[in-house]
Amino acid sequence: MSNTDSESSRIISIGHIDLGQLKKQSKPNTDALPLLPTQNLVLFPGVTIPISLVRETSLKIARAAEDSGTVIGVVCQRTQIESMPEVDDLYPIGVMAEVIKVIELPDGSHTAIVRGLDKFKIEGVSEFIAESSLYPLLAKVMVLKETKPRKNDRQFPAMASLVKELTVKLLKQVGEGATEMINNLDNFGDQVTLINFICTQSPFPPEIKIGLLAKNSVVARTQTLLEQLTEQEQMLEVTEKIQSHARANFEQQHRTMFLHNQMEAIKQELYGDETSDQDELKARGEKTAFTDAAAKLFNKELGKLGRLNPQSPEYAVQFQYLETLLDLPWQTYSDMNPDFDKARKKLDDSHYGLKKVKERILEQIAVLMNNPGGKSPILCLVGPPGVGKTSIGQAIADALSLKYERVSLGGLHDEAEIRGHRRTYIGSMPGRIIDAIKRAGTSNPVILLDEVDKIGSDFKGDPSAALLEVLDPEQNWRFHDNYIDVDYDLSKVLFIATANTLSTLSQPLLDRLEIIELSGYLLEEKVEIACNHIIPRLRKNYNLKSGDLIFTRDVIAKIVENYTSESGVRQLEKALSAIIRKTVMAKVQGTPYPKRLNKERVEELLGIPRYTKGHYEGNDFAGVVTGLAWTAVGGEILYIETSISQGKGEKLTLTGNLGNVMKESATIAYQWVKSHGGQYGLAADDFENAQMHIHVPEGAIPKDGPSAGITMATSIVSAFTGRKVKGRLAMTGEITLRGKVLPVGGIKEKILAAKRAGITDIILSSENKKDISDIDQKYISGLVFHYVDTIAEVIGLALLDEKASI
């Protein structure tokens, strides 16, 4: 409890001094009170303590006061300075004191025994000049009287008793020098002096002691002292707990180290060289460019491996996990091709046509070459099967000289396939994204996410939601796979997605994708693709020389028209493959065959043509109108047939496996024709006595969508009026009850289907004109487009004044 700083009190025995025989001190001079500065010591009234005199000046002041019997003021310094302070450097409150005796100790130092008298407040530097230089500090002071407890006050004795108990308890915890201090506490009969003594000897900072001294009420001082001692007790208890915990941890570390060494020795005896697995993994880990978090995790999990029995299943699981961490290409990147012209040539050599698609991809390649570390948008190639979406991903990787990996997402239902399986069971593994990174061996490959539109969801989660983190450039730099259980940076990966349709994609996922549409190929483009890409590849696969079988462009065009019906070239490749297989078989058997392929030979090898060019129904029948529709495999022509018969009963019958939207379009078309029949010479009785049947052929195929609205309205008017439909005319557009024609999508695919069918005139909504302007001229050559705003305009263009003959 005592303070051992310079000029502070020391715990020394003062029992040998006869205080009663000392001479009476002179009355204090409040206008010129000599001051004795102390460091960290605050004296309280009525307390007799020793003060260590470190400064030579302090020793002179104490001896002069002792010799002359002068009362001095003991005041604590604000700052710890070695030189003699000024009055402004002292706290404003101190205690007058008698210097009872100055004692020289055996070590040569000096101590003054002083007794505290009244408390005072410094009001300024004294105006008097000292008679000698014995007292360098003289201050003008004002005596402060203290209020002592009343005799009948029961609270003060109880608080004083608690203060003494707490002080004794704290002294026992301190240990050294506590016994003498405790004995001194027992010698006080006066509780006020006891409180002041404890205040003087307490280990509190000077500012707290000054606060206690400033209280004129002894009861208030006792209350504050009790609070401070209680806080000190709690702090000591916390400190003891911390030290005890630290000692326990230290002992546990030694115990763990000992047991670990023992375990290593036992494992070496039991399993021999099998324990070298850990050393091998550790050596590989030191050579791996882990991130800080991954390195910390690896070392932690490697330690777990060392505590497992190598014969246990858990050991195999842990070993596989550590190998996965080591196999990942942490902070390893491939060098990108910096030659843009070389990249353009590779892309052109691998794909014919697709001008706008390749232009957008070349833009992306240029951006990556200009800023390899920048964030790139996620490209999504959308189009029917067989148009080259997947092969474009490989072409982009070749153009950039980057590693390529394909991740098929078709039919995926389990979210863990994306985020990885948690390591809670045998057989858990990382997700497909991290697995693709591991296979690529680099952190900046091109990863093709194939068929994102075919992702499903069930009770195992929603994989498309898990893809949001993968495909967001703002988040994927810290992608968290549940298996590896540490963040992995995917920001340098070039993701490319493919889809047949966007209708099944969730809106949040769609927002993260930049859509690039790939429509079907023209006949001429398919012929070029077959000559330059498909046939050379098939010849190589079947080891067939170019002279063994010769394809002409006319023959290839015949195959396209009669044996395929698609937007892409997948069926074409199958047909060509069948021809080459039969040729190879004839060659192996030694059977003679014509090496130059002609149209008759094609029919002999592939059979009767499955498709007729155009498949146009003509315009001999009233009520038959050609429409255009979009499907997942491209565009196709659609026929609407309407038949009118007399009779009562249901007015409108729909057949042909129609969806709800198409049924609604038929109802709207019938209602519009019924309300505007007068424009076409139809009376109300014509509708009352007629039963109308609308049929869309190929009923086994589900059909839906609003695109057939104007087609149905035209078919109904043609059936009621018997007027012919203009030859080789097709149309597409949505209708409203007001008779307005609305725009629809899939225009390019529908136009290609119309060209394949031999259509020459197409009716579209005026708002679809912007879609035509985006299509290359070669796709629309030979076609005449009619843009309309109302159904009346459609019927005016589509129906002839001539009556149908049948």
CSV table of N, CA, C and O in Angstrom, one decimal, residues 26 29 31-34 64 68 70 126-138:
chain,number,residue,atom,x,y,z
A,26,SER,N,5.7,26.7,16.2
A,26,SER,CA,5.2,28.1,16.1
A,26,SER,C,3.9,28.1,15.3
A,26,SER,O,3.6,27.2,14.5
A,29,ASN,N,2.2,30.8,9.5
A,29,ASN,CA,2.0,32.1,8.8
A,29,ASN,C,1.3,31.9,7.5
A,29,ASN,O,1.9,31.4,6.5
A,31,ASP,N,0.2,34.0,5.4
A,31,ASP,CA,0.6,34.9,4.3
A,31,ASP,C,1.9,34.5,3.7
A,31,ASP,O,2.2,35.0,2.6
A,32,ALA,N,2.7,33.8,4.4
A,32,ALA,CA,4.0,33.3,3.8
A,32,ALA,C,4.4,32.0,4.4
A,32,ALA,O,5.2,31.8,5.2
A,33,LEU,N,3.6,31.0,3.9
A,33,LEU,CA,3.8,29.6,4.4
A,33,LEU,C,4.9,28.9,3.6
A,33,LEU,O,4.8,28.8,2.3
A,34,PRO,N,6.0,28.4,4.2
A,34,PRO,CA,7.0,27.7,3.4
A,34,PRO,C,6.4,26.3,2.9
A,34,PRO,O,5.7,25.7,3.6
A,64,ALA,N,15.6,23.3,8.6
A,64,ALA,CA,15.3,24.6,9.0
A,64,ALA,C,14.0,24.7,9.8
A,64,ALA,O,13.9,25.3,10.9
A,68,SER,N,13.8,25.6,13.8
A,68,SER,CA,13.1,26.8,14.2
A,68,SER,C,11.7,26.6,14.7
A,68,SER,O,11.0,27.5,15.2
A,70,THR,N,9.2,25.9,12.7
A,70,THR,CA,8.2,26.5,11.7
A,70,THR,C,7.3,25.5,11.1
A,70,THR,O,7.7,24.4,10.8
A,126,SER,N,3.5,34.2,-2.2
A,126,SER,CA,3.5,35.2,-1.0
A,126,SER,C,4.2,36.5,-1.5
A,126,SER,O,5.2,36.5,-2.3
A,127,GLU,N,3.7,37.6,-0.9
A,127,GLU,CA,4.3,38.9,-1.3
A,127,GLU,C,5.5,39.2,-0.3
A,127,GLU,O,6.2,40.2,-0.6
A,128,PHE,N,5.7,38.4,0.7
A,128,PHE,CA,6.8,38.6,1.6
A,128,PHE,C,8.1,38.1,1.1
A,128,PHE,O,8.1,37.1,0.3
A,129,ILE,N,9.2,38.7,1.5
A,129,ILE,CA,10.5,38.2,1.1
A,129,ILE,C,11.1,37.5,2.3
A,129,ILE,O,11.1,38.0,3.5
A,130,ALA,N,11.5,36.2,2.0
A,130,ALA,CA,12.1,35.4,3.1
A,130,ALA,C,13.3,36.1,3.7
A,130,ALA,O,14.1,36.7,3.0
A,131,GLU,N,13.5,35.9,5.1
A,131,GLU,CA,14.7,36.5,5.7
A,131,GLU,C,15.9,35.8,5.3
A,131,GLU,O,17.0,36.3,5.4
A,132,SER,N,15.8,34.6,4.8
A,132,SER,CA,17.0,33.9,4.3
A,132,SER,C,16.6,33.0,3.2
A,132,SER,O,15.4,32.9,2.8
A,133,SER,N,17.5,32.3,2.6
A,133,SER,CA,17.2,31.4,1.5
A,133,SER,C,16.8,30.0,1.9
A,133,SER,O,16.9,29.1,1.1
A,134,LEU,N,16.5,29.8,3.2
A,134,LEU,CA,16.1,28.5,3.7
A,134,LEU,C,14.8,28.0,3.1
A,134,LEU,O,14.6,26.8,2.9
A,135,TYR,N,13.9,29.0,2.8
A,135,TYR,CA,12.6,28.6,2.3
A,135,TYR,C,12.4,29.2,0.9
A,135,TYR,O,11.9,30.3,0.8
A,136,PRO,N,12.8,28.5,-0.2
A,136,PRO,CA,12.7,29.1,-1.5
A,136,PRO,C,11.2,29.3,-2.0
A,136,PRO,O,11.0,30.1,-2.9
A,137,LEU,N,10.3,28.5,-1.4
A,137,LEU,CA,8.9,28.6,-1.8
A,137,LEU,C,8.1,29.1,-0.7
A,137,LEU,O,7.9,28.5,0.4
A,138,LEU,N,7.5,30.3,-0.9
A,138,LEU,CA,6.6,30.9,0.1
A,138,LEU,C,5.3,31.2,-0.6
A,138,LEU,O,5.2,31.8,-1.7
